Coordinates of C-alpha atoms in Angstrom, one line a residue:
M1 CA 14.7 -25.2 -36.0
T2 CA 13.4 -28.7 -36.4
I3 CA 15.3 -31.6 -34.7
R4 CA 15.1 -34.5 -36.8
T5 CA 15.3 -37.4 -34.4
I6 CA 15.6 -41.2 -34.5
L7 CA 14.3 -43.3 -31.5
V8 CA 16.2 -46.6 -31.1
D9 CA 15.0 -49.4 -28.5
D10 CA 14.2 -53.0 -28.7
E11 CA 11.4 -52.4 -26.3
P12 CA 8.4 -51.1 -28.2
L13 CA 6.6 -49.5 -25.0
A14 CA 9.7 -47.7 -24.2
I15 CA 9.7 -46.1 -27.7
Q16 CA 6.0 -45.4 -27.3
G17 CA 6.7 -43.5 -23.8
L18 CA 9.5 -41.6 -25.2
E19 CA 7.5 -40.6 -28.0
L20 CA 4.5 -39.5 -25.9
R21 CA 6.9 -37.3 -23.8
L22 CA 8.3 -35.8 -27.0
Q23 CA 5.1 -34.4 -28.1
A24 CA 5.4 -31.7 -25.8
H25 CA 8.1 -30.2 -27.8
D26 CA 6.8 -28.9 -31.0
D27 CA 10.5 -28.7 -32.6
V28 CA 11.0 -32.3 -32.4
E29 CA 10.3 -34.5 -35.4
I30 CA 10.6 -38.2 -35.2
I31 CA 11.5 -39.5 -38.6
E32 CA 12.2 -43.3 -37.6
R33 CA 11.8 -45.7 -35.3
C34 CA 14.5 -48.6 -35.0
V35 CA 14.4 -51.8 -32.6
N36 CA 17.8 -52.8 -32.8
G37 CA 21.4 -51.7 -33.6
R38 CA 21.7 -52.8 -37.2
E39 CA 18.6 -51.3 -38.1
A40 CA 19.6 -48.0 -36.4
I41 CA 22.9 -47.8 -38.1
R42 CA 21.3 -48.1 -41.4
A43 CA 18.6 -45.6 -40.6
I44 CA 21.1 -42.9 -39.3
K45 CA 23.1 -43.1 -42.4
T46 CA 20.2 -43.0 -44.6
H47 CA 18.2 -40.1 -42.9
K48 CA 21.2 -38.1 -41.4
P49 CA 19.2 -37.2 -38.2
D50 CA 20.1 -34.4 -36.1
L51 CA 19.5 -36.3 -32.8
V52 CA 19.3 -40.0 -31.9
F53 CA 17.6 -41.4 -28.5
L54 CA 19.8 -44.6 -28.2
D55 CA 19.1 -47.6 -26.0
I56 CA 22.1 -49.1 -24.5
Q57 CA 21.2 -52.7 -23.6
M58 CA 20.0 -54.4 -26.8
P59 CA 20.6 -57.9 -28.2
G60 CA 23.3 -58.1 -30.7
F61 CA 24.4 -54.5 -31.5
D62 CA 24.0 -52.5 -28.2
G63 CA 24.0 -48.8 -28.2
F64 CA 27.8 -48.4 -27.9
S65 CA 28.4 -50.6 -31.2
V66 CA 25.9 -48.5 -32.8
V67 CA 28.2 -45.5 -32.1
Q68 CA 31.3 -47.3 -33.5
G69 CA 29.6 -48.1 -36.6
L70 CA 29.1 -44.9 -37.5
L71 CA 32.6 -43.8 -37.3
D72 CA 33.0 -43.2 -40.9
I73 CA 30.2 -40.4 -41.2
E74 CA 29.6 -37.3 -39.3
P75 CA 27.5 -38.6 -36.4
P76 CA 24.2 -36.9 -35.2
L77 CA 24.0 -36.0 -31.4
F78 CA 23.4 -39.0 -29.2
V79 CA 21.2 -39.4 -25.9
F80 CA 21.8 -42.5 -24.3
V81 CA 18.5 -43.8 -22.6
T82 CA 19.1 -47.0 -20.3
A83 CA 17.5 -48.4 -17.0
Y84 CA 21.1 -49.2 -15.9
S85 CA 23.0 -46.3 -14.3
D86 CA 26.2 -48.1 -14.1
H87 CA 26.5 -47.3 -18.0
A88 CA 26.7 -43.6 -17.1
V89 CA 30.5 -43.0 -17.3
R90 CA 30.9 -45.2 -20.5
A91 CA 28.2 -43.1 -22.3
F92 CA 29.9 -40.0 -21.8
D93 CA 33.2 -41.6 -22.9
A94 CA 31.4 -42.4 -26.0
Q95 CA 31.0 -38.6 -26.5
A96 CA 27.1 -38.9 -25.6
T97 CA 25.3 -35.2 -25.5
D98 CA 23.4 -36.6 -22.3
Y99 CA 22.3 -39.5 -20.7
L100 CA 18.6 -40.7 -19.4
M101 CA 17.5 -43.1 -17.0
K102 CA 14.3 -44.9 -17.7
P103 CA 11.5 -44.2 -17.2
V104 CA 12.5 -40.8 -18.6
E105 CA 11.3 -37.9 -16.6
E106 CA 9.7 -34.9 -18.3
G107 CA 11.9 -32.3 -16.5
R108 CA 15.3 -34.0 -17.3
L109 CA 13.9 -34.5 -21.2
G110 CA 13.5 -31.0 -21.3
D111 CA 17.1 -30.1 -19.9
T112 CA 18.3 -32.4 -22.3
L113 CA 16.5 -30.9 -25.2
D114 CA 17.7 -27.4 -24.2
L115 CA 21.2 -28.9 -24.4
V116 CA 20.7 -30.3 -28.0
R117 CA 19.2 -27.0 -29.1
R118 CA 22.3 -25.1 -28.1
R119 CA 24.7 -27.7 -29.5
M120 CA 22.8 -27.4 -32.8
A121 CA 22.8 -23.6 -32.9
E122 CA 26.2 -23.4 -32.3
K123 CA 27.0 -25.9 -35.1
R124 CA 24.8 -24.3 -37.5
G125 CA 26.1 -21.0 -36.7
A126 CA 29.7 -21.8 -37.4
E127 CA 28.6 -23.8 -40.6
E128 CA 26.9 -20.5 -41.9
V129 CA 30.0 -18.4 -41.0
D130 CA 32.2 -20.8 -43.0
R131 CA 30.1 -20.7 -46.0
L132 CA 30.0 -17.0 -46.2
K133 CA 33.5 -16.7 -45.8
E134 CA 34.1 -19.0 -48.5
V135 CA 31.9 -17.0 -50.8
L136 CA 33.4 -13.4 -49.6
A137 CA 37.1 -14.9 -50.3
E138 CA 36.3 -15.2 -53.9
V139 CA 34.2 -12.1 -54.5
A140 CA 35.3 -9.6 -51.7
P141 CA 38.6 -10.8 -50.0
D142 CA 38.7 -7.8 -47.8
S143 CA 35.4 -8.4 -46.2
V144 CA 36.5 -11.7 -44.8
E145 CA 38.4 -10.2 -41.9
N146 CA 35.6 -7.8 -41.2
L147 CA 33.3 -10.7 -40.9
A148 CA 35.7 -12.6 -38.4
E149 CA 35.8 -9.3 -36.1
S150 CA 31.9 -9.1 -36.4
T151 CA 31.5 -12.8 -35.1
E152 CA 33.7 -12.5 -32.2
T153 CA 31.2 -11.9 -29.5
P154 CA 28.6 -15.0 -30.1
A155 CA 25.4 -14.8 -28.5
A156 CA 25.2 -16.0 -24.8
N157 CA 22.5 -19.0 -25.6
R158 CA 25.3 -20.8 -27.6
F159 CA 27.2 -21.5 -24.6
E160 CA 26.7 -24.3 -22.0
K161 CA 24.4 -23.6 -19.0
L162 CA 24.8 -27.1 -17.5
I163 CA 28.1 -29.3 -17.6
N164 CA 28.3 -33.0 -17.2
I165 CA 31.4 -34.1 -15.3
K166 CA 32.5 -37.8 -14.7
D167 CA 34.3 -38.0 -11.5
R168 CA 34.9 -40.7 -9.2
G169 CA 32.4 -43.1 -11.0
Q170 CA 29.7 -40.7 -10.9
I171 CA 27.8 -38.1 -13.3
F172 CA 27.6 -34.8 -11.8
R173 CA 25.5 -32.2 -13.7
V174 CA 27.0 -28.9 -12.8
D175 CA 25.2 -25.5 -13.3
V176 CA 27.9 -23.1 -14.6
D177 CA 26.5 -20.3 -12.5
T178 CA 28.0 -22.1 -9.6
I179 CA 31.3 -22.6 -11.0
E180 CA 33.7 -20.4 -9.3
R181 CA 36.9 -21.0 -10.9
I182 CA 38.7 -23.6 -13.0
D183 CA 42.4 -24.8 -12.5
A184 CA 44.1 -26.7 -15.1
A185 CA 46.3 -29.7 -14.5
G186 CA 47.6 -31.1 -17.8
D187 CA 44.5 -32.4 -19.7
Y188 CA 42.4 -32.2 -16.4
M189 CA 40.5 -29.5 -14.9
C190 CA 39.7 -29.0 -11.5
I191 CA 36.0 -27.4 -11.4
Q192 CA 35.7 -25.3 -8.1
T193 CA 32.0 -24.7 -6.9
G194 CA 33.0 -23.1 -3.7
D195 CA 31.9 -25.9 -1.6
N196 CA 33.1 -28.9 -3.9
T197 CA 35.9 -29.7 -6.4
L198 CA 35.2 -32.1 -9.3
I199 CA 37.9 -33.3 -12.0
L200 CA 37.0 -33.0 -15.6
R201 CA 39.2 -34.6 -18.3
E202 CA 39.3 -31.9 -21.0
T203 CA 41.8 -29.3 -22.2
M204 CA 41.4 -25.6 -21.2
K205 CA 41.3 -24.6 -24.7
D206 CA 38.2 -26.8 -25.3
L207 CA 36.6 -25.9 -22.0
E208 CA 36.9 -22.2 -22.7
K209 CA 35.0 -22.7 -26.1
R210 CA 31.8 -24.0 -24.0
L211 CA 31.8 -21.0 -21.4
D212 CA 30.5 -17.6 -21.9
P213 CA 33.7 -15.2 -22.4
R214 CA 31.6 -12.2 -21.0
R215 CA 31.6 -14.1 -17.6
F216 CA 34.4 -16.8 -17.5
Q217 CA 37.9 -15.0 -18.2
R218 CA 41.2 -16.6 -17.8
V219 CA 43.2 -14.7 -15.4
H220 CA 46.4 -17.0 -15.1
R221 CA 47.8 -19.3 -17.9
S222 CA 46.2 -22.1 -16.0
T223 CA 43.1 -20.7 -14.2
I224 CA 39.8 -19.4 -15.5
V225 CA 37.4 -17.4 -12.8
N226 CA 33.9 -16.7 -13.1
L227 CA 33.9 -12.8 -13.0
D228 CA 30.2 -12.7 -11.6
L229 CA 31.6 -14.1 -8.3
V230 CA 34.5 -11.7 -7.9
K231 CA 33.9 -9.7 -4.7
E232 CA 37.1 -8.0 -4.3
V233 CA 40.3 -7.0 -6.1
K234 CA 43.6 -6.8 -4.2
P235 CA 46.5 -5.1 -5.7
H236 CA 49.8 -6.9 -5.4
T237 CA 53.6 -6.0 -6.4
N238 CA 55.0 -5.9 -9.9
G239 CA 51.4 -4.8 -11.6
E240 CA 49.9 -8.1 -10.1
C241 CA 46.7 -8.5 -8.4
F242 CA 44.4 -11.1 -6.4
L243 CA 40.8 -11.7 -6.8
V244 CA 39.0 -12.5 -3.8
L245 CA 35.9 -14.9 -4.7
G246 CA 32.9 -15.3 -3.1
S247 CA 33.9 -18.4 -1.2
G248 CA 37.0 -16.3 0.2
A249 CA 39.5 -18.0 -2.0
Q250 CA 42.0 -15.7 -3.4
V251 CA 43.4 -16.0 -7.1
K252 CA 46.3 -14.5 -8.3
V253 CA 46.1 -12.7 -11.7
S254 CA 49.3 -12.6 -13.6
R255 CA 50.4 -9.3 -15.0
S256 CA 49.7 -10.3 -18.7
Y257 CA 45.9 -11.0 -17.8
R258 CA 45.5 -7.9 -15.6
D259 CA 44.1 -5.6 -18.5
V260 CA 41.6 -8.2 -19.8
V261 CA 40.1 -8.8 -16.1
A262 CA 40.2 -5.1 -15.4
R263 CA 37.5 -4.5 -18.0
F264 CA 35.1 -6.6 -16.1
V265 CA 35.8 -6.0 -12.4
H266 CA 36.1 -2.4 -12.6

């Protein structure tokens, strides 16, 4: 899977430095280089890249203006690159896939590209299933239902391994392995990692799509638990039970969700 990529920065040395680091990743194909926002908008609409590394601070059209200028098309994945950390929160508000600080570190760049690969694989997988369903709906309608059943258990690598969380004016990169439970509060999620609590503005429905269901299961209308971190199951009255987690916290499992959880913890 080739990642067709455009680099956008008004500093030629910055483009050269990023291009040099990207050479270590054989699946990245740089198809265009742009030195300002207007040029970037034209190039993105013309070439329809998979990924854009986008500088924020540029004269005239800055990086955020570029994103706004592409609202009429299906946008590529954006990774913002800048020397100013105070832009981080706004970058994620603009639906950035990730945010890199200059000078770009090779390790962080590798993590970013892993995230890009997962997002692309998920998108292409969904598109292929949709196209197949359209064909089957015409030639073999009964097969559409069977196809839906066969695609209910997706590969683990399509799910997030790191989640970027904006909280208290900072960006936290949370390893999903450390997430113990998630509690919903309206459109906000309280991400509990055992020793810390972070607030993520996202619905539970959308967050569930990003997590591997073989590990993360809803045990209550407003609670998701990492089943790998369940240490004990305590029966309770009325068919309910409590899960004791690694931190010692206890989570009540409502009766309607007990059968789902039992398949994983027994």
